[in-house]
Short mmCIF file of C-alpha atoms in Angstrom, two decimals:
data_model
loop_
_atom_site.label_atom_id
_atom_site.label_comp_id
_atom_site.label_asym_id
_atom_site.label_seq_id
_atom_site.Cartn_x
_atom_site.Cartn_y
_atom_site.Cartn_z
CA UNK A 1 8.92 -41.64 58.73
CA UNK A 2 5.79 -40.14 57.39
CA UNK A 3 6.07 -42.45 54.19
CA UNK A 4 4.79 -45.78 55.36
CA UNK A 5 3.20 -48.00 52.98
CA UNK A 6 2.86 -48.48 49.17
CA UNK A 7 0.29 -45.88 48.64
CA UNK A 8 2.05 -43.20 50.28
CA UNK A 9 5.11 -43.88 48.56
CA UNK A 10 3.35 -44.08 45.39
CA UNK A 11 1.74 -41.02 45.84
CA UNK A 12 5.17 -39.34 46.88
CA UNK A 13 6.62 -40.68 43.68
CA UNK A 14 3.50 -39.11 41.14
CA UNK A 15 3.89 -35.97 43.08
CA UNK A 16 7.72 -35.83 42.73
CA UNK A 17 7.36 -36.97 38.85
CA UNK A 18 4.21 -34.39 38.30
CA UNK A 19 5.97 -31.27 40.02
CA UNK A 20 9.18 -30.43 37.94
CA UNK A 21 7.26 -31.39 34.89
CA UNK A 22 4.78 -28.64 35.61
CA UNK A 23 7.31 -26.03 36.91
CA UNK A 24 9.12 -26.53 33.24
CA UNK A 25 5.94 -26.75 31.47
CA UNK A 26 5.24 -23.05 33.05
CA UNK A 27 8.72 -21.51 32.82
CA UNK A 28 8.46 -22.57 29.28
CA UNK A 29 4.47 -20.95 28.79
CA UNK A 30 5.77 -18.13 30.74
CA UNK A 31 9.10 -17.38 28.63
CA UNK A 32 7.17 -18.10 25.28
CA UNK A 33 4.69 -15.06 26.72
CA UNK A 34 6.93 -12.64 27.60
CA UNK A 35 8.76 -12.96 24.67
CA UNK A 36 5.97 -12.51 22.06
CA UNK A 37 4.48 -9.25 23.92
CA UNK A 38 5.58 -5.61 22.46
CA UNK A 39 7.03 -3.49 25.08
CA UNK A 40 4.32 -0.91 24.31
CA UNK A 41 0.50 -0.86 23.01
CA UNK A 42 -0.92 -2.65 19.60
CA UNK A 43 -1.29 0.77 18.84
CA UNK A 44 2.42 1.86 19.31
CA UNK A 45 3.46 -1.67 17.49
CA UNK A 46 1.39 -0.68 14.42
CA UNK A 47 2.53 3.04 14.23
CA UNK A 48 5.95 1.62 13.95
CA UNK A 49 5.29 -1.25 11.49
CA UNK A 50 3.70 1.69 8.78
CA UNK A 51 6.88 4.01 9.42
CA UNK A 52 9.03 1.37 8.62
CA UNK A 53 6.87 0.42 5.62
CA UNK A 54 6.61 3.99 4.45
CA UNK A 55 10.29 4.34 5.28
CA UNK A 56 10.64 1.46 3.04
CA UNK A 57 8.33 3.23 -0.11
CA UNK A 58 10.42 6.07 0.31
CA UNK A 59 13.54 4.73 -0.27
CA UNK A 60 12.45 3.01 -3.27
CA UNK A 61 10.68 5.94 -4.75
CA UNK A 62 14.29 7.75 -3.97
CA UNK A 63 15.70 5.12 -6.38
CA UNK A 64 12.95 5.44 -8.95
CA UNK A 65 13.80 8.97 -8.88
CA UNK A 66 17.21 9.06 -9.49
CA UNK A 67 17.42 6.82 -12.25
CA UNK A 68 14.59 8.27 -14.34
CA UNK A 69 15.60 11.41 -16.46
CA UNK A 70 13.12 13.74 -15.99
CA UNK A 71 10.99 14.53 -18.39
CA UNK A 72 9.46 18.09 -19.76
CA UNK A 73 6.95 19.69 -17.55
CA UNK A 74 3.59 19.82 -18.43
CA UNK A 75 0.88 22.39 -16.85
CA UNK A 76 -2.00 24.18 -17.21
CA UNK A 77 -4.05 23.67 -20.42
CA UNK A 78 -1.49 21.39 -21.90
CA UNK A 79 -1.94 19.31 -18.69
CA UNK A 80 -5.65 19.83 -18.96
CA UNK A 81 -5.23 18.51 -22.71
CA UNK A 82 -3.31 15.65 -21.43
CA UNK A 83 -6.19 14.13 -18.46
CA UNK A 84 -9.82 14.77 -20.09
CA UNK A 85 -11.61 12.61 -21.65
CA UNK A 86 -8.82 10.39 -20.95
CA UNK A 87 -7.73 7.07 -19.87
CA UNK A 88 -4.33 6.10 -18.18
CA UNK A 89 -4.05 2.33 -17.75
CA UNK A 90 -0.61 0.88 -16.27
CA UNK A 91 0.03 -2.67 -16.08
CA UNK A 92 2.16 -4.20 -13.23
CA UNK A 93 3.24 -7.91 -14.01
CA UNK A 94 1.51 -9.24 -10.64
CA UNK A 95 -1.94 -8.90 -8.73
CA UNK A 96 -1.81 -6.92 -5.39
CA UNK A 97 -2.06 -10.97 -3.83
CA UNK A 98 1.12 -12.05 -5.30
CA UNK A 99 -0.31 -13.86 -7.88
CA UNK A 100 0.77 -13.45 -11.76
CA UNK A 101 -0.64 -10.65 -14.24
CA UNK A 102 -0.62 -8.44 -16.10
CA UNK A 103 -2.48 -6.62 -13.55
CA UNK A 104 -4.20 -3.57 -14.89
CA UNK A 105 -5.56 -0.09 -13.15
CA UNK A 106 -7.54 2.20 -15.43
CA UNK A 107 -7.19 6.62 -14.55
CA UNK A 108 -10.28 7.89 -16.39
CA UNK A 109 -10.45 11.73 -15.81
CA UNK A 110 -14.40 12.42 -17.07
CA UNK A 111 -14.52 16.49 -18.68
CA UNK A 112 -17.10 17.48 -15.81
CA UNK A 113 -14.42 16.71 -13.05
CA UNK A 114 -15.07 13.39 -12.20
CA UNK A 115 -12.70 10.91 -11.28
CA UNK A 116 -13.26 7.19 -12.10
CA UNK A 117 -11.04 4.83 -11.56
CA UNK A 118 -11.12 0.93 -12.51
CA UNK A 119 -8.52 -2.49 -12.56
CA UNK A 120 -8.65 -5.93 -13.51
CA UNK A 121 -8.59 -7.57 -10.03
CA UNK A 122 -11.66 -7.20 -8.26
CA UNK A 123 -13.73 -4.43 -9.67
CA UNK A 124 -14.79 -5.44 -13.21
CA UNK A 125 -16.14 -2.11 -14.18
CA UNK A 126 -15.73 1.20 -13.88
CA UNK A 127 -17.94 3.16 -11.67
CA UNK A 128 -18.35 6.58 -10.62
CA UNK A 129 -18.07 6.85 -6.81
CA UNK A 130 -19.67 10.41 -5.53
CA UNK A 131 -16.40 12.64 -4.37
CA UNK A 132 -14.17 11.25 -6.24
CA UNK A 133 -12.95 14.16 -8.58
CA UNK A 134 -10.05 15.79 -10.47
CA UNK A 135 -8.45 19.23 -11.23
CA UNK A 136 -6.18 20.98 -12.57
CA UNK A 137 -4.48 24.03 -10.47
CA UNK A 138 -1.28 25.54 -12.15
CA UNK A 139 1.35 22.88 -12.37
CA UNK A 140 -0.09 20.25 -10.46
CA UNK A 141 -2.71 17.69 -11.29
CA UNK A 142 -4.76 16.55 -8.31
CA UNK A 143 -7.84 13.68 -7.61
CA UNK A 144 -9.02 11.76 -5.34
CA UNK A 145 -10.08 7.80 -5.39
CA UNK A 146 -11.66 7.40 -1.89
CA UNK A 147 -11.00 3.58 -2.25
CA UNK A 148 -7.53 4.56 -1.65
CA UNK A 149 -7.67 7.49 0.30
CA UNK A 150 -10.26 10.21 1.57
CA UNK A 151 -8.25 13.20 0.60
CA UNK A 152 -7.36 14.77 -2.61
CA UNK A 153 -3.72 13.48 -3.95
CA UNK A 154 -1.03 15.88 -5.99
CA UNK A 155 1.41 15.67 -8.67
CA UNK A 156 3.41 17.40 -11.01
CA UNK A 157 3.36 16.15 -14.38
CA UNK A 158 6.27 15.75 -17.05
CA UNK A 159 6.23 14.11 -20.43
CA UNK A 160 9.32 11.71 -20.86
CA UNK A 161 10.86 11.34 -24.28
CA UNK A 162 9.09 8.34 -25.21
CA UNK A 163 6.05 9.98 -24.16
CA UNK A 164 5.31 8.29 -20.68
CA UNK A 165 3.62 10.61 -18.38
CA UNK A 166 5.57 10.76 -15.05
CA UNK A 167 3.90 11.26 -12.13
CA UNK A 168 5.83 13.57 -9.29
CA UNK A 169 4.77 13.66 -5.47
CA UNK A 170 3.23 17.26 -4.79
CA UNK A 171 2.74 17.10 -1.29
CA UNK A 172 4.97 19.90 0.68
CA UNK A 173 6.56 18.76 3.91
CA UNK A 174 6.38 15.20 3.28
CA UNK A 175 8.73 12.64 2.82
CA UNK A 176 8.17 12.02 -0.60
CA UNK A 177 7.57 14.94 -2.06
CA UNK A 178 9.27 15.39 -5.31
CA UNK A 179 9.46 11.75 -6.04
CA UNK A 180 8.75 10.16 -9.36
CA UNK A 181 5.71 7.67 -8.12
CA UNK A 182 4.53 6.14 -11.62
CA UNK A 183 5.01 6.49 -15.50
CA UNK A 184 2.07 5.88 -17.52
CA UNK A 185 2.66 4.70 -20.86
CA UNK A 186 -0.61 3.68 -22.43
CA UNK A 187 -3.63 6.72 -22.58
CA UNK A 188 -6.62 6.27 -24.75
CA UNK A 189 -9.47 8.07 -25.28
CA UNK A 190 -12.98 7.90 -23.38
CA UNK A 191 -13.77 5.74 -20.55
CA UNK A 192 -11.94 2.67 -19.42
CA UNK A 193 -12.33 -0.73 -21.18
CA UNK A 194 -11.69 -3.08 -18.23
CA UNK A 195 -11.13 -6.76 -18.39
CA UNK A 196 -10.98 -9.26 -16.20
CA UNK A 197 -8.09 -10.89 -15.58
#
């Protein structure tokens, strides 16, 4: 027999401990890969995580929507009389971290078309940031705050009876389009006062 002596036997006895424990130690490594990878690119996986998100928005904004009686439309100079020289501060009872309020963002539509726009989280004061701007065209009311997105956003603008301003999705073709997105309920006049928290 090829197993003569201690050592040999000893040796035989390590190997046959040593090998199943490494064949289950890589079935397991191998199972716990296979089942974190995404049959497709990071890419892919991310597209689908924001349309699920979005799909998400959406379907709360649907909600918002239905339950809020819309208010009276407001355009052109009324609309214009409602935005310059103005301030529209809502308060949301939590910080974008999770972590308690009142959390404050500050809409401060400047008469020469510039759009400025503040909170009480991590910018202290309000600062003008070149391209950001507002206008009025018809019905809709449209800006744009770069630190949230590059292009220009667009809403239609009602007045509800306790004289919130409610903010409607103008964006034909989209999803949410038509939705009620946010009611303002404090405005005051001039430039933001910002806080800290």
């Amino acid at each position: 027999m090829f197993l003569r002596g201690k050592t040999s036997r000893k040796r035989f006895l390590v190997w046959m401990w040593r090998a199943p424990t490494a064949g289950f130690a890589s079935a397991i490594l191998l199972a716990a890969t296979l089942t974190a990878c995404y049959p497709g690119s990071d890419a892919v996986y991310a597209q689908r995580q924001a349309a699920e998100r979005q799909a998400v928005v959406t379907q709360n904004l649907r909600a918002a929507t239905a339950q809020t009686p819309r208010g009276t439309p407001v355009e052109g100079e009324a609309l214009r009389k409602l935005v310059v020289e103005r301030t529209w501060i809502s308060e949301y009872e939590r910080f974008p971290d999770g972590s308690p309020g009142p959390h404050r963002t500050y809409d401060y539509f400047r008469e020469d078309g510039q759009f400025i726009w503040a909170h009480n989280w991590v910018y202290g004061e309000a600062k003008a940031m070149p391209g950001d701007d507002w206008r009025v065209e018809g019905p809709r009311l449209c800006w744009r705050n770069q630190r949230m997105w590059q292009e220009a956003k667009c809403y239609t603008v009602a007045l509800d009876a306790q004289a919130g301003i409610q903010l409607y999705i103008d964006a034909p073709g989209t999803p949410n389009h038509g939705l009620l997105t946010r009611v303002v309920k404090r405005s005051e006049a001039g430039p933001p006062k910002t806080t800290g928290r």
